[in-house]
GROMACS .gro file of C-alpha atoms in nm:
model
  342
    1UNK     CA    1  -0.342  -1.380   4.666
    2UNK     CA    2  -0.038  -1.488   4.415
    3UNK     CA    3  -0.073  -1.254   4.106
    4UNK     CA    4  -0.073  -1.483   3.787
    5UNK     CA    5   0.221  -1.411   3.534
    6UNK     CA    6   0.069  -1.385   3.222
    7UNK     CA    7   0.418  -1.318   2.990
    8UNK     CA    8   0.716  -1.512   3.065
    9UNK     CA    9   1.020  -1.304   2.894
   10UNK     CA   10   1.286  -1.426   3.077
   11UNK     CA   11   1.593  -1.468   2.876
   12UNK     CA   12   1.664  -1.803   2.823
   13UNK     CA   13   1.266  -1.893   2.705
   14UNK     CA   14   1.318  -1.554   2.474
   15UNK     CA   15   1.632  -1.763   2.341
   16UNK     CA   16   1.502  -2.092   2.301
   17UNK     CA   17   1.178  -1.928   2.111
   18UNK     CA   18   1.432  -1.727   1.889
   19UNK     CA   19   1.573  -2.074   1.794
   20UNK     CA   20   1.279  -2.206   1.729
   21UNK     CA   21   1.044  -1.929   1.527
   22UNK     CA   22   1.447  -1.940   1.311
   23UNK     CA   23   1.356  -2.294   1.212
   24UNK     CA   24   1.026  -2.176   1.039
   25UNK     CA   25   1.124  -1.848   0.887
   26UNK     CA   26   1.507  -1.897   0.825
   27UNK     CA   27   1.781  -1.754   1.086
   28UNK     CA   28   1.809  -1.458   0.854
   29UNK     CA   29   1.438  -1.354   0.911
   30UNK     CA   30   1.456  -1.407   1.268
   31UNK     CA   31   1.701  -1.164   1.507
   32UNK     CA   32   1.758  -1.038   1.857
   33UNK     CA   33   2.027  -0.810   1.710
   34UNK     CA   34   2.001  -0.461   1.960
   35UNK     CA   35   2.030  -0.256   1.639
   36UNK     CA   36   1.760  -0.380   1.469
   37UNK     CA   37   1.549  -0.425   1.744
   38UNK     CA   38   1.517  -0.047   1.842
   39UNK     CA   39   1.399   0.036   1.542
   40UNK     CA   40   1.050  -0.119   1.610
   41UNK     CA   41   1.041   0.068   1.950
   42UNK     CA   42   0.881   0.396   1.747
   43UNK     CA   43   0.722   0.491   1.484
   44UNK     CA   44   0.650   0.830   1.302
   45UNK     CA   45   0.415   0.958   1.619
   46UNK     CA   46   0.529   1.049   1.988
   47UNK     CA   47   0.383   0.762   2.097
   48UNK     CA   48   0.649   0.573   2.347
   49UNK     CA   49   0.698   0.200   2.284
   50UNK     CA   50   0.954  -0.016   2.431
   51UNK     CA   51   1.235  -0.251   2.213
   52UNK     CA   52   1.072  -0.577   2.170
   53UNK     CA   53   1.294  -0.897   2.225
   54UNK     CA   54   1.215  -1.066   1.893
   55UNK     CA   55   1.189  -0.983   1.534
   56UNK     CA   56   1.040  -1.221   1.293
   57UNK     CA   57   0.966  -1.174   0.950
   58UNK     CA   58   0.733  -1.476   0.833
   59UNK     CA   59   0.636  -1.502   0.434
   60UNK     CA   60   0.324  -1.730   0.434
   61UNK     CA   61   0.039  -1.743   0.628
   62UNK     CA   62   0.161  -2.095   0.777
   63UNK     CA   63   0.513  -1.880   0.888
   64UNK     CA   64   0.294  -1.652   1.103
   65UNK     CA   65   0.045  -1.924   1.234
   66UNK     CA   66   0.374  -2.138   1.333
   67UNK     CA   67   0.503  -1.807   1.543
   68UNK     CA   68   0.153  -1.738   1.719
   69UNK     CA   69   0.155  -2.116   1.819
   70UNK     CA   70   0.535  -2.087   1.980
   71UNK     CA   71   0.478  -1.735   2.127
   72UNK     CA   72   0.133  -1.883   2.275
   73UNK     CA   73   0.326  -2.179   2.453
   74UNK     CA   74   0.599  -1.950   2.577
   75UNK     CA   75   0.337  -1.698   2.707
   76UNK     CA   76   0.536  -1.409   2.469
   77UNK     CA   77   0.327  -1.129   2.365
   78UNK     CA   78   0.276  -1.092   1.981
   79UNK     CA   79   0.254  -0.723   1.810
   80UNK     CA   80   0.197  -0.755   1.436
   81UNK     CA   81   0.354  -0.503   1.162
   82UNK     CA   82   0.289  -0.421   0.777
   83UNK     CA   83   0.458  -0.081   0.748
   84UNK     CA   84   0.456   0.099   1.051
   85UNK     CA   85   0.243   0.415   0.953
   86UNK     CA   86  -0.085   0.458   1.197
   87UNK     CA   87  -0.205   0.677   1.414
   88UNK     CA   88  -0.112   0.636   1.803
   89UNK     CA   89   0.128   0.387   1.786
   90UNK     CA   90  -0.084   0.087   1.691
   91UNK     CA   91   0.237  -0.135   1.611
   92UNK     CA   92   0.463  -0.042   1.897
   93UNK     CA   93   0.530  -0.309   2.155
   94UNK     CA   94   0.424  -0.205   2.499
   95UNK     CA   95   0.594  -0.508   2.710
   96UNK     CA   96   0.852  -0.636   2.448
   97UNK     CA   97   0.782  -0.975   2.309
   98UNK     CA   98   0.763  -1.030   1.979
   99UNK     CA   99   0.718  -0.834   1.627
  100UNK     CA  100   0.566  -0.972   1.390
  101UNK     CA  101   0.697  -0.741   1.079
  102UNK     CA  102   0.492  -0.894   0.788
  103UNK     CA  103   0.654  -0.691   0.524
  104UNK     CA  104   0.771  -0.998   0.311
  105UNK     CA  105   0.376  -1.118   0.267
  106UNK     CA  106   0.349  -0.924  -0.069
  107UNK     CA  107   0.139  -1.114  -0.275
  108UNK     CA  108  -0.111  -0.907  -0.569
  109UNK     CA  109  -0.356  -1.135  -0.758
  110UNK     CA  110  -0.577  -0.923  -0.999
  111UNK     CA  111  -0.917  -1.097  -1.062
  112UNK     CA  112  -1.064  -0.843  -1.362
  113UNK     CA  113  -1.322  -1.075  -1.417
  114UNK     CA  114  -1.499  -1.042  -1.052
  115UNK     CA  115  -1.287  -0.706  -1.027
  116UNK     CA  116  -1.093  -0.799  -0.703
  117UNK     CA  117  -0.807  -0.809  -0.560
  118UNK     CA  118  -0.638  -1.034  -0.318
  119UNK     CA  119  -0.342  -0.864  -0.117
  120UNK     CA  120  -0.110  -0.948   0.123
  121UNK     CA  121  -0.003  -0.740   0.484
  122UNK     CA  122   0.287  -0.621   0.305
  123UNK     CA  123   0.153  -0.446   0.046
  124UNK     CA  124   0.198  -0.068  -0.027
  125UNK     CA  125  -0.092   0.129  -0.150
  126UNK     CA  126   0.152   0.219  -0.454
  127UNK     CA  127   0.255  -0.118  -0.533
  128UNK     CA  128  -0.183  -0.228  -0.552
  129UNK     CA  129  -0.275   0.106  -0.785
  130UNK     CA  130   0.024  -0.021  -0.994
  131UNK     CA  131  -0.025  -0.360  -1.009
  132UNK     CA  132  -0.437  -0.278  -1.118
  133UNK     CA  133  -0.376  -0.046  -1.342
  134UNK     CA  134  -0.282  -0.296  -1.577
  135UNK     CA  135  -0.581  -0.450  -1.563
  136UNK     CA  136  -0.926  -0.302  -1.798
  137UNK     CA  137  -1.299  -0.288  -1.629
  138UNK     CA  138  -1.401  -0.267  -1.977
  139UNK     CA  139  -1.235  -0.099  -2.274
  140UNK     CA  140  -1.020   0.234  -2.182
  141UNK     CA  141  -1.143   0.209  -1.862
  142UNK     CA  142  -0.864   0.095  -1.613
  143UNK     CA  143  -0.905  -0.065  -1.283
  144UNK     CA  144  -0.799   0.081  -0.966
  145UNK     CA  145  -0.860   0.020  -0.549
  146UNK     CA  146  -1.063   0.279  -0.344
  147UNK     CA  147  -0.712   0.390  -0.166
  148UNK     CA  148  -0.699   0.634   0.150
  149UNK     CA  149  -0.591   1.017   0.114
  150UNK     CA  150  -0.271   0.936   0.241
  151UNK     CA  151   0.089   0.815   0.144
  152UNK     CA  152   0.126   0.533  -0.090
  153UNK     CA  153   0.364   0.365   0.153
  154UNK     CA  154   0.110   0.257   0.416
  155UNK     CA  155  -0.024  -0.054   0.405
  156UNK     CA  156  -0.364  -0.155   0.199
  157UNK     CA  157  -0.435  -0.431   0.425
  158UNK     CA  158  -0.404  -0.295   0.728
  159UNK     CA  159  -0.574   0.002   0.669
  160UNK     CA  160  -0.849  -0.111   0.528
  161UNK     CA  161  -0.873  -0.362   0.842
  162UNK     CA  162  -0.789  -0.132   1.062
  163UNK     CA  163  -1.200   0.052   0.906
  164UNK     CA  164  -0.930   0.335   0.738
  165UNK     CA  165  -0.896   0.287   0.416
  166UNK     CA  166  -1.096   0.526   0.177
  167UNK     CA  167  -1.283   0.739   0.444
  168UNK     CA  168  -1.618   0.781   0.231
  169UNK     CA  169  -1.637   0.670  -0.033
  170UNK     CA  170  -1.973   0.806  -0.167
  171UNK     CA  171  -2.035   0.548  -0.469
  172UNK     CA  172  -1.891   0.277  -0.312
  173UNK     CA  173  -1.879   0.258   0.052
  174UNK     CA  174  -1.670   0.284   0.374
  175UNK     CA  175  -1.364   0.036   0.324
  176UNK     CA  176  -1.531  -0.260   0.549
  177UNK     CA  177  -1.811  -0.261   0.284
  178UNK     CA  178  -1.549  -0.355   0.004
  179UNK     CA  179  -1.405  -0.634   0.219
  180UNK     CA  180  -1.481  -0.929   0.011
  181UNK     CA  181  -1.317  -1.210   0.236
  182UNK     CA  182  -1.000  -1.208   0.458
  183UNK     CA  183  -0.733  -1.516   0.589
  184UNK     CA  184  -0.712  -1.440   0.962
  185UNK     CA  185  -0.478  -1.649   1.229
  186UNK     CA  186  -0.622  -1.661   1.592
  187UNK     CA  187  -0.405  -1.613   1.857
  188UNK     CA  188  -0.333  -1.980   1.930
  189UNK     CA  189  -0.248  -2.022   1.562
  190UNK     CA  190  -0.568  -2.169   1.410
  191UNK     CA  191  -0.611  -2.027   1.067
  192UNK     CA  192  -0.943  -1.935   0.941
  193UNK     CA  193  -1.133  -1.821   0.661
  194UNK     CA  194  -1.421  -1.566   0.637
  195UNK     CA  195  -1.641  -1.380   0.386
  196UNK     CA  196  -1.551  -1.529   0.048
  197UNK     CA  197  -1.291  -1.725   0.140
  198UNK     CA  198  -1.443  -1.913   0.367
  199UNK     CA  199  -1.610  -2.081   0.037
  200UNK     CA  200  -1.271  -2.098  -0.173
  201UNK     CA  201  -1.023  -1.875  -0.074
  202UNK     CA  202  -0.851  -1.929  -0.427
  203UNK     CA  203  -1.201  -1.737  -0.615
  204UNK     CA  204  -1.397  -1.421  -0.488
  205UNK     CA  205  -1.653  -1.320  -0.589
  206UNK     CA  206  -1.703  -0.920  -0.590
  207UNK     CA  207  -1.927  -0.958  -0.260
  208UNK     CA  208  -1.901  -1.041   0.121
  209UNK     CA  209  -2.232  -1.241   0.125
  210UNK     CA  210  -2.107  -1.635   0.212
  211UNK     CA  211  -2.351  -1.917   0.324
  212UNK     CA  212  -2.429  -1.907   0.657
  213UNK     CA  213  -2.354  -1.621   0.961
  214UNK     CA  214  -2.097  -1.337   0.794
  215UNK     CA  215  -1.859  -1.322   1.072
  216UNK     CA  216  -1.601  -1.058   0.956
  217UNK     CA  217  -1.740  -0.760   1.063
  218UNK     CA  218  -1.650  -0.932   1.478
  219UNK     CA  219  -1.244  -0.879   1.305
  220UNK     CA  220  -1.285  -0.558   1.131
  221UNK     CA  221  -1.100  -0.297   1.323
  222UNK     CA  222  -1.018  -0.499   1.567
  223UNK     CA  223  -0.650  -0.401   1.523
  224UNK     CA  224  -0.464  -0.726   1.635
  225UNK     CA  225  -0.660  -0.811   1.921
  226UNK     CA  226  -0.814  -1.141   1.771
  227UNK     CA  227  -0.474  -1.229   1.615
  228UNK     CA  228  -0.315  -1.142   1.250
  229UNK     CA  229  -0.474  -1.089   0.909
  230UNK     CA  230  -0.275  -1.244   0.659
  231UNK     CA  231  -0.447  -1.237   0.318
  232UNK     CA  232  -0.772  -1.043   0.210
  233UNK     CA  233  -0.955  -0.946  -0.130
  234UNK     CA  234  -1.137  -0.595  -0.177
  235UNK     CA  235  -1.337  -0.504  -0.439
  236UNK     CA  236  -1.179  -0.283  -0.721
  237UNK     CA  237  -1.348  -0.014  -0.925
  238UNK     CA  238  -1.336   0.131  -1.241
  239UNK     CA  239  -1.064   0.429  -1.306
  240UNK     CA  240  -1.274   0.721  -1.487
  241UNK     CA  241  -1.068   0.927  -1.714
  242UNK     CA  242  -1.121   1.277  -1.596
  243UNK     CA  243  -1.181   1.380  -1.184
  244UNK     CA  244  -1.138   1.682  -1.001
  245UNK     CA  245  -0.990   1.741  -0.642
  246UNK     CA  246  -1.156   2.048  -0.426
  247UNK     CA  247  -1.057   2.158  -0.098
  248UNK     CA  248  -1.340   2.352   0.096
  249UNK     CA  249  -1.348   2.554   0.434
  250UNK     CA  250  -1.655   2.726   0.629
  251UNK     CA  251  -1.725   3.105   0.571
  252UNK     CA  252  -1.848   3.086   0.934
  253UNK     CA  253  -1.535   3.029   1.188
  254UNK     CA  254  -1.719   2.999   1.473
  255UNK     CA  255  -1.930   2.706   1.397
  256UNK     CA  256  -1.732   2.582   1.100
  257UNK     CA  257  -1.765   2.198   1.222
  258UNK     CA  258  -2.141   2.218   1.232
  259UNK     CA  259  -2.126   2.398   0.896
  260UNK     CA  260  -1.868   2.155   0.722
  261UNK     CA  261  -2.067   1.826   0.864
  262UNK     CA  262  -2.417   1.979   0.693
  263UNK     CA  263  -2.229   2.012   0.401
  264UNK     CA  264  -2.096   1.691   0.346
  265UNK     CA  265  -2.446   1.537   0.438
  266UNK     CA  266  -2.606   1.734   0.171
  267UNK     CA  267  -2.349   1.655  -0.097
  268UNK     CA  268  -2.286   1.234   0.041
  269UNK     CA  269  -2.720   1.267  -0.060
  270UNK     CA  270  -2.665   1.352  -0.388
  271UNK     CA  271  -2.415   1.136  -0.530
  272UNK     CA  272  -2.208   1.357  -0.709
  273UNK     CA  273  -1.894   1.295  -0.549
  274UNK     CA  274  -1.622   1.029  -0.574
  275UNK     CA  275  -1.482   1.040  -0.191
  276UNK     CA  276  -1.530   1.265   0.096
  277UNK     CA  277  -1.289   1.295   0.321
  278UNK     CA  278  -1.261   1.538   0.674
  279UNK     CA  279  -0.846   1.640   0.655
  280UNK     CA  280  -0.660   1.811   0.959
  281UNK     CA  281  -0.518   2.158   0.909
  282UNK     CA  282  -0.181   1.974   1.067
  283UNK     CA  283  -0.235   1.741   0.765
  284UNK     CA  284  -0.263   1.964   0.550
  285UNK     CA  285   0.021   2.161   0.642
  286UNK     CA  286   0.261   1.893   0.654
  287UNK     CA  287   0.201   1.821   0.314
  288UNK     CA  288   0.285   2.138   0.184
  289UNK     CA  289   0.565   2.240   0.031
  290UNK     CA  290   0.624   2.600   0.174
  291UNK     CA  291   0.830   2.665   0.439
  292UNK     CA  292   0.755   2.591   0.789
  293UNK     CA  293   0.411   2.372   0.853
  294UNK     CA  294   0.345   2.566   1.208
  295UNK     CA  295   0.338   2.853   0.961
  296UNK     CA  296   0.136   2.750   0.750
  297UNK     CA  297  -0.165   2.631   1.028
  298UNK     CA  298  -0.328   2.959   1.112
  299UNK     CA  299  -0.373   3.040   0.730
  300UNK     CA  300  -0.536   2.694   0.652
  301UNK     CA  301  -0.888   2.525   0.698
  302UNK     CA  302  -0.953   2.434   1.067
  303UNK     CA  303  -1.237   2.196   0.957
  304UNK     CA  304  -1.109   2.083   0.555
  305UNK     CA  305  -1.283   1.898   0.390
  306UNK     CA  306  -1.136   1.710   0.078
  307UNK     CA  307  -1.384   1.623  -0.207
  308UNK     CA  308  -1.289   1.431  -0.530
  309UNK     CA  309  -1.565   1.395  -0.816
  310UNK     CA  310  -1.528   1.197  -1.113
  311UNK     CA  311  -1.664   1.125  -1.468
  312UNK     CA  312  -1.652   0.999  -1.843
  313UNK     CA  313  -1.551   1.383  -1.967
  314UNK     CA  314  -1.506   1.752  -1.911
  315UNK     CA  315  -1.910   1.773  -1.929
  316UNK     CA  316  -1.974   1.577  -1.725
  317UNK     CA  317  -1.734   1.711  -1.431
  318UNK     CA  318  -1.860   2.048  -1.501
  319UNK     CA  319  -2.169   1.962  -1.403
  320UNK     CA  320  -2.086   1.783  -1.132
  321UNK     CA  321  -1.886   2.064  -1.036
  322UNK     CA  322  -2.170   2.366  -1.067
  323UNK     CA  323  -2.392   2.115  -0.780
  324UNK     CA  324  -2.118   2.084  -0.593
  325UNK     CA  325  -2.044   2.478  -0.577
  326UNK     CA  326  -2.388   2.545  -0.543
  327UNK     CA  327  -2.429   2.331  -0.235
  328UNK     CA  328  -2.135   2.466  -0.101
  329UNK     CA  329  -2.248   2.827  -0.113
  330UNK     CA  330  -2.602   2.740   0.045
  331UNK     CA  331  -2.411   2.594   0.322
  332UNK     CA  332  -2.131   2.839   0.383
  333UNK     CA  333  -1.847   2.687   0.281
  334UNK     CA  334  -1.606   2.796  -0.013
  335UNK     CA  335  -1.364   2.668  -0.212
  336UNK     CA  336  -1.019   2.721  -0.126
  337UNK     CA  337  -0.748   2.789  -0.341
  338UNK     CA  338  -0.507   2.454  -0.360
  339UNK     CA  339  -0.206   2.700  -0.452
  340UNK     CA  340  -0.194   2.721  -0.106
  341UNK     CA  341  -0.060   2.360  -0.097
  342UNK     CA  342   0.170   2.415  -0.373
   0.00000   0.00000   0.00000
């Protein structure tokens, strides 16, 4: 039986699709240059990758469905990439091809009115909680994105696609539920439009409900394999003025997973609590400042989990914070003391 060749990356149809993916994006966002290249063969993980043939850096939506269309009819394999940070080595190329590095697609538009925001791949968690908090819910009350516990570098869009973005979100939801409406490009190029902006994907309303069958949640966390999200607006949510960040571990080391999950059932119940997150004792140690992270392992939280509660003023965080305690002592777990991250 012949064996069908699905890629075809010989070298002059990698050349002649360089030439051509240079007259949509410009020849300077567009190389084969070695020294470049090996720089998208691996990211922050272990995870191996090899040098892809190809890097393109489109700036519209219309740039990356052009490239999908000319990487389709040359059979070249497509990997697309915001900023590079994941887990497992989401954006490395396995068989070369091409990458699609969308880190020019930068667009912000603040909606205060519906309380949205409409983002592009390329931008940073930092640049959205800047860009909102110049923008009021209602007075002295700022506006600001549910954001991940992570770096500010990473990508908004493609975590939240990727179902990452704010973990839980207790008053608001897991980040597919504040999905409003996302641009997507299929693999042979076809653009599309779902959620919102399959009704006008110039207004959103603060809602995924659209006429007819709601077809985003097929493309949420999909990562890549249905082609490349280009443009998408998430609901925003109003910045209280005072919150309060607590670390907790289980008094019981034995079962402290079973203990830590009752806990944050019992607590996700009451809705005290801004965001609930489970953290890694690698995570956690990383992020500290004092001396060596293996070091630092065996003296931190094996199950952490990372609660953040919020309010108008001091009373009302004091309260919060009594339940919270409260709950945490019925359930084993204790508070531990952040100096330890310091």
């Amino acid at each position: 039986m012949m064996e069908l060749k699905m890629w075809n990356l010989e070298r002059e149809n990698i050349k002649e699709a360089l030439k051509e993916i240079r007259d949509v994006v410009g020849e300077r966002f567009a190389t084969d240059e070695k020294a470049i290249l090996i720089n998208y063969s691996r990211d922050f993980t272990i995870t191996p990758g090899t040098i892809p043939h190809i890097v393109a850096l489109p700036s519209s939506t219309d740039d990356v469905s052009e490239i999908l269309k000319i990487a389709r009819r040359r059979k070249i394999p497509v990997v697309p990439f915001s900023t590079g940070f994941n887990h497992g080595g989401l954006t490395l190329p396995r068989r070369g091809g091409i990458v699609l590095d969308l880190k020019r697609m930068r667009k912000i538009e603040i909606n205060p009115e519906t309380m949205t925001a409409t983002i592009g791949p390329g931008v940073r968690n930092v640049d959205l909680y800047l860009a909102c908090s110049e923008f009021y819910a209602t007075e002295g009350i700022k506006l600001r994105p549910c954001l991940p516990l992570t770096m500010g570098s990473i990508s908004t869009l493609a975590n939240y696609i990727a179902r990452g973005g704010p973990g839980i979100t207790v008053r608001y939801g897991f980040s597919s539920d504040l999905i409003c409406g996302i641009t997507w490009v299929l693999p042979d190029g076809e653009v599309i439009y779902l959620g919102t902006h399959s009704e006008d994907k110039n207004f959103s309303l603060p809602t995924n409900i659209c006429e007819g069958p709601d077809l985003m949640g097929a493309f949420v966390a999909a990562d890549g394999a249905f082609g490349v999200c280009t443009e998408m607006t998430i609901r925003l949510v109003a910045e209280f003025p005072f919150e309060k960040l607590f670390l907790f571990d289980s008094m019981d080391r034995e079962n402290s997973l079973e203990r830590a999950l009752s806990f944050v059932k019992r607590i996700a119940r009451l809705d005290i609590t801004e965001f609930i997150y489970k953290s890694h004792t690698d995570q956690l140690a990383n992020m500290s400042p004092m001396g060596n992270p293996l070091d630092l392992v065996e003296l931190l939280p094996e199950h952490p989990i990372v609660v953040i509660i919020s309010g108008n003023d001091e009373e009302e965080i004091k309260v919060r914070e009594g339940i919270l305690l409260k709950v945490a002592e019925e359930e084993g777990m204790y508070a531990v003391d952040l100096e330890l991250l310091n």
